[in-house]
Short mmCIF file of C-alpha atoms and ligand atoms in Angstrom, two decimals:
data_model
loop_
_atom_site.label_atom_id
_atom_site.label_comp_id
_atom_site.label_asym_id
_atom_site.label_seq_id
_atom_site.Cartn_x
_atom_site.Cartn_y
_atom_site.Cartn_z
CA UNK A 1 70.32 83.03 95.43
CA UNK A 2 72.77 80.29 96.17
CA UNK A 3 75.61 81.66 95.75
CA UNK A 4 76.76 84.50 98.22
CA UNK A 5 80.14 86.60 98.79
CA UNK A 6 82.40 86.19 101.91
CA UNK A 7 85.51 88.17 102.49
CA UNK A 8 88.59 85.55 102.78
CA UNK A 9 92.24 85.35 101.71
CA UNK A 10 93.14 87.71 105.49
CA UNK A 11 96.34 88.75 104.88
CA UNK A 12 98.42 91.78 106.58
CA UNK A 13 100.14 94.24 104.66
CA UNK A 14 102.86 96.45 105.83
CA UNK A 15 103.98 99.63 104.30
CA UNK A 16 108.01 100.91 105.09
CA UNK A 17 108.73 104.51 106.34
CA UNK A 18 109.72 105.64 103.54
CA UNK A 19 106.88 107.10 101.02
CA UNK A 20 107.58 110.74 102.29
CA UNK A 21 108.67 113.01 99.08
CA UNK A 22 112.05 112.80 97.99
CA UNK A 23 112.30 109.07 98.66
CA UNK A 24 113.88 107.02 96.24
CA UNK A 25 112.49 103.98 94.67
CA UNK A 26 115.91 101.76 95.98
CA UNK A 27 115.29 103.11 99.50
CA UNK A 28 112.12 101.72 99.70
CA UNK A 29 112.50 98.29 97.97
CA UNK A 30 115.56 98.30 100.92
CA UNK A 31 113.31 99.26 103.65
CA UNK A 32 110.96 96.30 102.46
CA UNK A 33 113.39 93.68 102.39
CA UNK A 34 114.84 94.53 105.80
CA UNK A 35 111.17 94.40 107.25
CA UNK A 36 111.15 91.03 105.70
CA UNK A 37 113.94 89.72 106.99
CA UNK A 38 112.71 90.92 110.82
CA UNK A 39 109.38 89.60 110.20
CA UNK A 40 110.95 86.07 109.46
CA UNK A 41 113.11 86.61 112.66
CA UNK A 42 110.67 87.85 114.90
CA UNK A 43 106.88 87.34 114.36
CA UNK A 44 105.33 83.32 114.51
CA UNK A 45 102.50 81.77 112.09
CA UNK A 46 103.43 83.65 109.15
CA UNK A 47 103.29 81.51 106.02
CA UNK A 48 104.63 83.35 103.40
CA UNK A 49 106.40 87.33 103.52
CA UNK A 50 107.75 88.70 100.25
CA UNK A 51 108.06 92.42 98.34
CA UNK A 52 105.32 93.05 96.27
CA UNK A 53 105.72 95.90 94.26
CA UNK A 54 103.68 97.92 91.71
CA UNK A 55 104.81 100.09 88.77
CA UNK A 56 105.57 103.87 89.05
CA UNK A 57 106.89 106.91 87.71
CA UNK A 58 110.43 108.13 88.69
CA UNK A 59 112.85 110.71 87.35
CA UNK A 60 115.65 109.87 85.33
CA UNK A 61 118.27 111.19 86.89
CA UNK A 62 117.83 111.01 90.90
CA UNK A 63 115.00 108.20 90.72
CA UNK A 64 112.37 110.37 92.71
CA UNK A 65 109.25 109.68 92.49
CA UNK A 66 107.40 111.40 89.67
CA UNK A 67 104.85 113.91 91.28
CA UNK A 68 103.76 116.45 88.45
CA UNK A 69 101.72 115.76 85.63
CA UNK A 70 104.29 117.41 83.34
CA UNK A 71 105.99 114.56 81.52
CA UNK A 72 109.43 116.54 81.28
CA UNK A 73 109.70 118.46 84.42
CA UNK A 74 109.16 117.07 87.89
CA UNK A 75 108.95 120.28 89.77
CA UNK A 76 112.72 120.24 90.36
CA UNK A 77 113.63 116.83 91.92
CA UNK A 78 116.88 117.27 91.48
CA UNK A 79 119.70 119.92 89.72
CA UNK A 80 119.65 117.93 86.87
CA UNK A 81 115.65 118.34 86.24
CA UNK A 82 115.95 121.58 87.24
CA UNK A 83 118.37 122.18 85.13
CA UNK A 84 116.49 120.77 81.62
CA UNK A 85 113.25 122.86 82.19
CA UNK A 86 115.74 126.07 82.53
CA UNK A 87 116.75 125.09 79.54
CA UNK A 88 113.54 124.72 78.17
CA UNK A 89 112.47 128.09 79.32
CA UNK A 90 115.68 129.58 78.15
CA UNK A 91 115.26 128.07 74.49
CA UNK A 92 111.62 128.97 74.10
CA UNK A 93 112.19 132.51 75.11
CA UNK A 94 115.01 132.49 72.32
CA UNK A 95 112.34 131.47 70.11
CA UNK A 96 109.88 134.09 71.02
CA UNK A 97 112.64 136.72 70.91
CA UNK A 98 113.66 135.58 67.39
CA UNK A 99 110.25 135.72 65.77
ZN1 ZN B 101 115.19 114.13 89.73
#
């Protein structure tokens, strides 16, 4: 066949210090932009450096990321999470009680 595949379009990618849990989405995009601005300073025969970013889950409330597959509870990010799914609990053991 003619046509064949080559790998091109080399590129490095660097990842901040920052994707441990309890890390908030701000921190990060911070930590980025900082390691931008050194990698203009500091390293030769770059082209091009930007934050790329992709689309994610966070709580509300404290902007954690979102690590449960509950849709309202997130394992207790924060006292304000924590807070709704006592609620929760606290309601639908009301309801039980009342029926
Ligand atoms: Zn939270």
């Amino acid at each position: 066949m003619p046509r064949k595949n080559l790998r091109n379009n080399y590129r490095v990618e660097i990842t901040p210090r920052t994707t441990a849990f309890g890390i908030v989405v701000g921190d990060e995009k911070d930590a980025c932009e900082k390691i931008v601005e050194q990698v203009r300073r500091h390293v030769d025969d770059v082209a091009s450096v930007y934050v790329v970013s992709d689309d994610a889950s966070v709580c509300e409330f404290c902007g954690r990321r979102w690590t449960e597959d509950d849709a309202l509870y997130n394992g207790g990010c924060c006292d304000e999470d924590q807070k709704r799914e006592d609620d929760r609990w606290e309601k639908m053991q009301r309801k039980t009680d009342s029926e």
